Amino acid sequence: MRYLVENFAQVMGITATHIYLAMTPLLPALAIAIPVGALVRRAAWLRRVTVTVASLAYTVPSLALFVIIPPLAGLSAIDPLNVIIALTIYSTALLVIAVPAALDSVPATVLDAADAVGYGPLRRTLTVDLPLAVPVFVSSLRVVVVTNIAMVSVGALIGVGGLGRLFTQGYQRDYPDEIVAGIIVTLALALAADRVVYALGRWSTPWVRADVRTKGAGS
């Protein structure tokens, strides 16, 4: 704790970099995973293939990706984009599995009602399926966010900034206080990010809050 107090401004600067590296991959991952997940859900064989490919992609060690990506993308090994691309791959792999699972949670009666009033496949997906799948999807998104925060630390092994620097520097200097500071801030950041995503999920699904209040009043 002493290191954290004495170097608070420096640690906050590193934390800002860590947040950037962890959160930026979510944007392209969501842009890819939501439409792909919605499409593969309609074909069982395509869904199985997608899940298999995504699972295999997620099993590739992050350090191996950090080594493979630079020559393929024409980047420097210490370019932050290296970490962003790797985490985009991992985030997409997890979310493309989560989207069909979330869509499966939408009650069949609701889907039948939408079909009955003349909703086409695209309109139903955008206005019925996806909104009602948000609560389940947010649970998976929380996992992805926390996982990204943890995995950014590995980037310190190739010289990319982030809270992982506190681990590597603390180890090299034999300074446990620096390592402990890194652990504390990483845990606090993961907890804060998880709460933010949870709050956004609650805010975007007012009907869920209303249902909870109705059940509470009824009991």
PDB file of C-alpha atoms in Angstrom, residues 22-194:
ATOM      1  CA  ALA A  22      -8.882  -3.561 -22.226  1.00  0.00           C
ATOM      2  CA  MET A  23     -12.002  -1.709 -23.391  1.00  0.00           C
ATOM      3  CA  THR A  24     -11.120  -0.772 -26.983  1.00  0.00           C
ATOM      4  CA  PRO A  25     -11.313  -4.398 -28.243  1.00  0.00           C
ATOM      5  CA  LEU A  26     -14.936  -4.595 -27.113  1.00  0.00           C
ATOM      6  CA  LEU A  27     -16.123  -2.263 -29.872  1.00  0.00           C
ATOM      7  CA  PRO A  28     -14.985  -4.333 -32.885  1.00  0.00           C
ATOM      8  CA  ALA A  29     -15.798  -7.550 -31.013  1.00  0.00           C
ATOM      9  CA  LEU A  30     -19.419  -6.473 -30.484  1.00  0.00           C
ATOM     10  CA  ALA A  31     -19.679  -5.230 -34.070  1.00  0.00           C
ATOM     11  CA  ILE A  32     -18.605  -8.667 -35.304  1.00  0.00           C
ATOM     12  CA  ALA A  33     -20.151 -11.003 -32.740  1.00  0.00           C
ATOM     13  CA  ILE A  34     -23.726  -9.637 -32.640  1.00  0.00           C
ATOM     14  CA  PRO A  35     -24.557  -9.999 -36.355  1.00  0.00           C
ATOM     15  CA  VAL A  36     -22.570 -13.226 -36.726  1.00  0.00           C
ATOM     16  CA  GLY A  37     -24.148 -14.741 -33.610  1.00  0.00           C
ATOM     17  CA  ALA A  38     -27.637 -13.784 -34.778  1.00  0.00           C
ATOM     18  CA  LEU A  39     -27.030 -15.325 -38.206  1.00  0.00           C
ATOM     19  CA  VAL A  40     -25.491 -18.644 -37.097  1.00  0.00           C
ATOM     20  CA  ARG A  41     -28.304 -19.226 -34.607  1.00  0.00           C
ATOM     21  CA  ARG A  42     -30.660 -19.975 -37.477  1.00  0.00           C
ATOM     22  CA  ALA A  43     -28.522 -22.864 -38.817  1.00  0.00           C
ATOM     23  CA  ALA A  44     -27.613 -25.591 -36.341  1.00  0.00           C
ATOM     24  CA  TRP A  45     -24.621 -26.882 -38.308  1.00  0.00           C
ATOM     25  CA  LEU A  46     -23.223 -23.379 -38.832  1.00  0.00           C
ATOM     26  CA  ARG A  47     -23.656 -22.655 -35.142  1.00  0.00           C
ATOM     27  CA  ARG A  48     -21.700 -25.784 -34.231  1.00  0.00           C
ATOM     28  CA  VAL A  49     -18.885 -24.837 -36.602  1.00  0.00           C
ATOM     29  CA  THR A  50     -18.783 -21.269 -35.263  1.00  0.00           C
ATOM     30  CA  VAL A  51     -18.700 -22.399 -31.646  1.00  0.00           C
ATOM     31  CA  THR A  52     -15.905 -24.866 -32.424  1.00  0.00           C
ATOM     32  CA  VAL A  53     -13.797 -22.268 -34.237  1.00  0.00           C
ATOM     33  CA  ALA A  54     -14.392 -19.675 -31.514  1.00  0.00           C
ATOM     34  CA  SER A  55     -13.484 -22.158 -28.787  1.00  0.00           C
ATOM     35  CA  LEU A  56     -10.260 -23.072 -30.583  1.00  0.00           C
ATOM     36  CA  ALA A  57      -9.369 -19.389 -31.037  1.00  0.00           C
ATOM     37  CA  TYR A  58      -9.837 -18.774 -27.327  1.00  0.00           C
ATOM     38  CA  THR A  59      -7.513 -21.630 -26.388  1.00  0.00           C
ATOM     39  CA  VAL A  60      -4.531 -20.040 -28.186  1.00  0.00           C
ATOM     40  CA  PRO A  61      -2.202 -18.665 -25.452  1.00  0.00           C
ATOM     41  CA  SER A  62      -2.222 -14.872 -25.327  1.00  0.00           C
ATOM     42  CA  LEU A  63       1.569 -14.660 -25.310  1.00  0.00           C
ATOM     43  CA  ALA A  64       1.674 -16.709 -28.510  1.00  0.00           C
ATOM     44  CA  LEU A  65      -0.738 -14.275 -30.172  1.00  0.00           C
ATOM     45  CA  PHE A  66       1.398 -11.336 -29.074  1.00  0.00           C
ATOM     46  CA  VAL A  67       4.309 -12.970 -30.911  1.00  0.00           C
ATOM     47  CA  ILE A  68       2.374 -14.040 -34.018  1.00  0.00           C
ATOM     48  CA  ILE A  69       0.360 -10.872 -34.706  1.00  0.00           C
ATOM     49  CA  PRO A  70       3.198  -8.328 -35.298  1.00  0.00           C
ATOM     50  CA  PRO A  71       4.727 -10.015 -38.387  1.00  0.00           C
ATOM     51  CA  LEU A  72       1.280 -10.799 -39.801  1.00  0.00           C
ATOM     52  CA  ALA A  73      -0.044  -7.262 -39.287  1.00  0.00           C
ATOM     53  CA  GLY A  74       3.199  -5.430 -39.956  1.00  0.00           C
ATOM     54  CA  LEU A  75       3.386  -4.062 -36.418  1.00  0.00           C
ATOM     55  CA  SER A  76       6.125  -3.570 -33.892  1.00  0.00           C
ATOM     56  CA  ALA A  77       6.059  -6.128 -31.085  1.00  0.00           C
ATOM     57  CA  ILE A  78       5.604  -3.315 -28.553  1.00  0.00           C
ATOM     58  CA  ASP A  79       2.835  -1.562 -30.477  1.00  0.00           C
ATOM     59  CA  PRO A  80      -0.305  -1.310 -28.266  1.00  0.00           C
ATOM     60  CA  LEU A  81      -2.332  -2.308 -31.336  1.00  0.00           C
ATOM     61  CA  ASN A  82      -0.781  -5.749 -30.940  1.00  0.00           C
ATOM     62  CA  VAL A  83      -2.579  -6.231 -27.622  1.00  0.00           C
ATOM     63  CA  ILE A  84      -5.797  -4.686 -28.943  1.00  0.00           C
ATOM     64  CA  ILE A  85      -5.922  -7.098 -31.899  1.00  0.00           C
ATOM     65  CA  ALA A  86      -5.245 -10.105 -29.667  1.00  0.00           C
ATOM     66  CA  LEU A  87      -7.947  -9.121 -27.185  1.00  0.00           C
ATOM     67  CA  THR A  88     -10.364  -8.419 -30.030  1.00  0.00           C
ATOM     68  CA  ILE A  89      -9.887 -12.019 -31.164  1.00  0.00           C
ATOM     69  CA  TYR A  90     -10.528 -13.355 -27.663  1.00  0.00           C
ATOM     70  CA  SER A  91     -13.501 -11.046 -27.054  1.00  0.00           C
ATOM     71  CA  THR A  92     -15.094 -11.946 -30.382  1.00  0.00           C
ATOM     72  CA  ALA A  93     -14.592 -15.655 -29.705  1.00  0.00           C
ATOM     73  CA  LEU A  94     -16.431 -15.427 -26.377  1.00  0.00           C
ATOM     74  CA  LEU A  95     -19.187 -13.098 -27.554  1.00  0.00           C
ATOM     75  CA  VAL A  96     -19.978 -14.986 -30.754  1.00  0.00           C
ATOM     76  CA  ILE A  97     -20.804 -17.953 -28.525  1.00  0.00           C
ATOM     77  CA  ALA A  98     -22.739 -15.797 -26.062  1.00  0.00           C
ATOM     78  CA  VAL A  99     -25.026 -14.101 -28.611  1.00  0.00           C
ATOM     79  CA  PRO A 100     -26.872 -17.252 -29.798  1.00  0.00           C
ATOM     80  CA  ALA A 101     -27.157 -18.461 -26.200  1.00  0.00           C
ATOM     81  CA  ALA A 102     -28.682 -15.124 -25.185  1.00  0.00           C
ATOM     82  CA  LEU A 103     -31.115 -15.213 -28.105  1.00  0.00           C
ATOM     83  CA  ASP A 104     -32.172 -18.716 -27.064  1.00  0.00           C
ATOM     84  CA  SER A 105     -33.384 -17.220 -23.763  1.00  0.00           C
ATOM     85  CA  VAL A 106     -36.150 -15.232 -25.486  1.00  0.00           C
ATOM     86  CA  PRO A 107     -39.491 -16.960 -24.756  1.00  0.00           C
ATOM     87  CA  ALA A 108     -40.950 -18.836 -27.705  1.00  0.00           C
ATOM     88  CA  THR A 109     -44.372 -17.300 -27.021  1.00  0.00           C
ATOM     89  CA  VAL A 110     -42.921 -13.823 -27.609  1.00  0.00           C
ATOM     90  CA  LEU A 111     -41.362 -14.919 -30.891  1.00  0.00           C
ATOM     91  CA  ASP A 112     -44.613 -16.504 -32.019  1.00  0.00           C
ATOM     92  CA  ALA A 113     -46.480 -13.295 -31.189  1.00  0.00           C
ATOM     93  CA  ALA A 114     -44.002 -11.221 -33.207  1.00  0.00           C
ATOM     94  CA  ASP A 115     -44.369 -13.574 -36.164  1.00  0.00           C
ATOM     95  CA  ALA A 116     -48.139 -13.455 -35.844  1.00  0.00           C
ATOM     96  CA  VAL A 117     -48.282  -9.673 -36.170  1.00  0.00           C
ATOM     97  CA  GLY A 118     -46.162  -9.784 -39.310  1.00  0.00           C
ATOM     98  CA  TYR A 119     -42.594  -9.091 -38.130  1.00  0.00           C
ATOM     99  CA  GLY A 120     -40.024 -10.204 -40.682  1.00  0.00           C
ATOM    100  CA  PRO A 121     -36.800 -12.000 -39.586  1.00  0.00           C
ATOM    101  CA  LEU A 122     -34.645  -8.853 -39.576  1.00  0.00           C
ATOM    102  CA  ARG A 123     -37.198  -6.635 -37.851  1.00  0.00           C
ATOM    103  CA  ARG A 124     -37.928  -9.292 -35.251  1.00  0.00           C
ATOM    104  CA  THR A 125     -34.235  -9.781 -34.538  1.00  0.00           C
ATOM    105  CA  LEU A 126     -33.576  -6.051 -34.113  1.00  0.00           C
ATOM    106  CA  THR A 127     -36.707  -5.052 -32.207  1.00  0.00           C
ATOM    107  CA  VAL A 128     -37.653  -8.199 -30.284  1.00  0.00           C
ATOM    108  CA  ASP A 129     -34.935 -10.851 -30.060  1.00  0.00           C
ATOM    109  CA  LEU A 130     -31.901  -8.687 -29.295  1.00  0.00           C
ATOM    110  CA  PRO A 131     -33.542  -6.348 -26.742  1.00  0.00           C
ATOM    111  CA  LEU A 132     -35.045  -9.265 -24.800  1.00  0.00           C
ATOM    112  CA  ALA A 133     -31.723 -11.129 -24.913  1.00  0.00           C
ATOM    113  CA  VAL A 134     -29.837  -8.245 -23.254  1.00  0.00           C
ATOM    114  CA  PRO A 135     -30.060  -9.513 -19.619  1.00  0.00           C
ATOM    115  CA  VAL A 136     -28.491 -12.874 -20.499  1.00  0.00           C
ATOM    116  CA  PHE A 137     -25.997 -11.311 -22.905  1.00  0.00           C
ATOM    117  CA  VAL A 138     -24.836  -8.795 -20.302  1.00  0.00           C
ATOM    118  CA  SER A 139     -23.832 -11.666 -18.027  1.00  0.00           C
ATOM    119  CA  SER A 140     -21.422 -12.905 -20.701  1.00  0.00           C
ATOM    120  CA  LEU A 141     -20.252  -9.381 -21.484  1.00  0.00           C
ATOM    121  CA  ARG A 142     -19.287  -8.892 -17.846  1.00  0.00           C
ATOM    122  CA  VAL A 143     -17.091 -11.966 -18.060  1.00  0.00           C
ATOM    123  CA  VAL A 144     -15.416 -10.672 -21.226  1.00  0.00           C
ATOM    124  CA  VAL A 145     -14.741  -7.248 -19.691  1.00  0.00           C
ATOM    125  CA  VAL A 146     -13.149  -8.689 -16.558  1.00  0.00           C
ATOM    126  CA  THR A 147     -11.159 -11.205 -18.627  1.00  0.00           C
ATOM    127  CA  ASN A 148      -9.783  -8.426 -20.840  1.00  0.00           C
ATOM    128  CA  ILE A 149      -8.683  -6.446 -17.789  1.00  0.00           C
ATOM    129  CA  ALA A 150      -6.803  -9.477 -16.513  1.00  0.00           C
ATOM    130  CA  MET A 151      -5.247 -10.365 -19.881  1.00  0.00           C
ATOM    131  CA  VAL A 152      -3.913  -6.865 -20.604  1.00  0.00           C
ATOM    132  CA  SER A 153      -1.396  -7.449 -17.815  1.00  0.00           C
ATOM    133  CA  VAL A 154       0.254 -10.147 -19.935  1.00  0.00           C
ATOM    134  CA  GLY A 155       1.153  -7.438 -22.438  1.00  0.00           C
ATOM    135  CA  ALA A 156       3.787  -6.188 -20.001  1.00  0.00           C
ATOM    136  CA  LEU A 157       5.880  -9.231 -20.949  1.00  0.00           C
ATOM    137  CA  ILE A 158       6.346  -7.765 -24.439  1.00  0.00           C
ATOM    138  CA  GLY A 159       6.787  -4.200 -23.206  1.00  0.00           C
ATOM    139  CA  VAL A 160       3.248  -2.862 -23.735  1.00  0.00           C
ATOM    140  CA  GLY A 161       2.021  -0.525 -21.003  1.00  0.00           C
ATOM    141  CA  GLY A 162      -0.612  -1.346 -18.428  1.00  0.00           C
ATOM    142  CA  LEU A 163      -0.802  -2.443 -14.845  1.00  0.00           C
ATOM    143  CA  GLY A 164       1.261  -5.506 -15.748  1.00  0.00           C
ATOM    144  CA  ARG A 165       4.277  -3.187 -15.657  1.00  0.00           C
ATOM    145  CA  LEU A 166       3.917  -3.065 -11.882  1.00  0.00           C
ATOM    146  CA  PHE A 167       4.229  -6.856 -11.769  1.00  0.00           C
ATOM    147  CA  THR A 168       7.262  -7.089 -14.041  1.00  0.00           C
ATOM    148  CA  GLN A 169       9.050  -4.104 -12.499  1.00  0.00           C
ATOM    149  CA  GLY A 170       8.267  -5.277  -8.989  1.00  0.00           C
ATOM    150  CA  TYR A 171       9.645  -8.711  -9.782  1.00  0.00           C
ATOM    151  CA  GLN A 172      12.782  -7.353 -11.450  1.00  0.00           C
ATOM    152  CA  ARG A 173      13.449  -4.968  -8.545  1.00  0.00           C
ATOM    153  CA  ASP A 174      12.430  -7.501  -5.905  1.00  0.00           C
ATOM    154  CA  TYR A 175       9.905  -4.972  -4.628  1.00  0.00           C
ATOM    155  CA  PRO A 176       6.765  -6.796  -3.396  1.00  0.00           C
ATOM    156  CA  ASP A 177       4.942  -3.543  -2.571  1.00  0.00           C
ATOM    157  CA  GLU A 178       4.838  -2.658  -6.270  1.00  0.00           C
ATOM    158  CA  ILE A 179       3.423  -6.070  -7.134  1.00  0.00           C
ATOM    159  CA  VAL A 180       0.791  -5.784  -4.396  1.00  0.00           C
ATOM    160  CA  ALA A 181      -0.159  -2.333  -5.696  1.00  0.00           C
ATOM    161  CA  GLY A 182      -0.657  -3.802  -9.164  1.00  0.00           C
ATOM    162  CA  ILE A 183      -2.863  -6.567  -7.790  1.00  0.00           C
ATOM    163  CA  ILE A 184      -5.000  -4.141  -5.760  1.00  0.00           C
ATOM    164  CA  VAL A 185      -5.566  -1.713  -8.628  1.00  0.00           C
ATOM    165  CA  THR A 186      -6.284  -4.520 -11.119  1.00  0.00           C
ATOM    166  CA  LEU A 187      -8.874  -6.060  -8.806  1.00  0.00           C
ATOM    167  CA  ALA A 188     -10.460  -2.665  -8.114  1.00  0.00           C
ATOM    168  CA  LEU A 189     -10.572  -1.900 -11.842  1.00  0.00           C
ATOM    169  CA  ALA A 190     -12.149  -5.260 -12.658  1.00  0.00           C
ATOM    170  CA  LEU A 191     -14.779  -4.800  -9.949  1.00  0.00           C
ATOM    171  CA  ALA A 192     -15.585  -1.251 -11.093  1.00  0.00           C
ATOM    172  CA  ALA A 193     -15.858  -2.302 -14.750  1.00  0.00           C
ATOM    173  CA  ASP A 194     -18.113  -5.210 -13.825  1.00  0.00           C
TER     174      ASP A 194
END
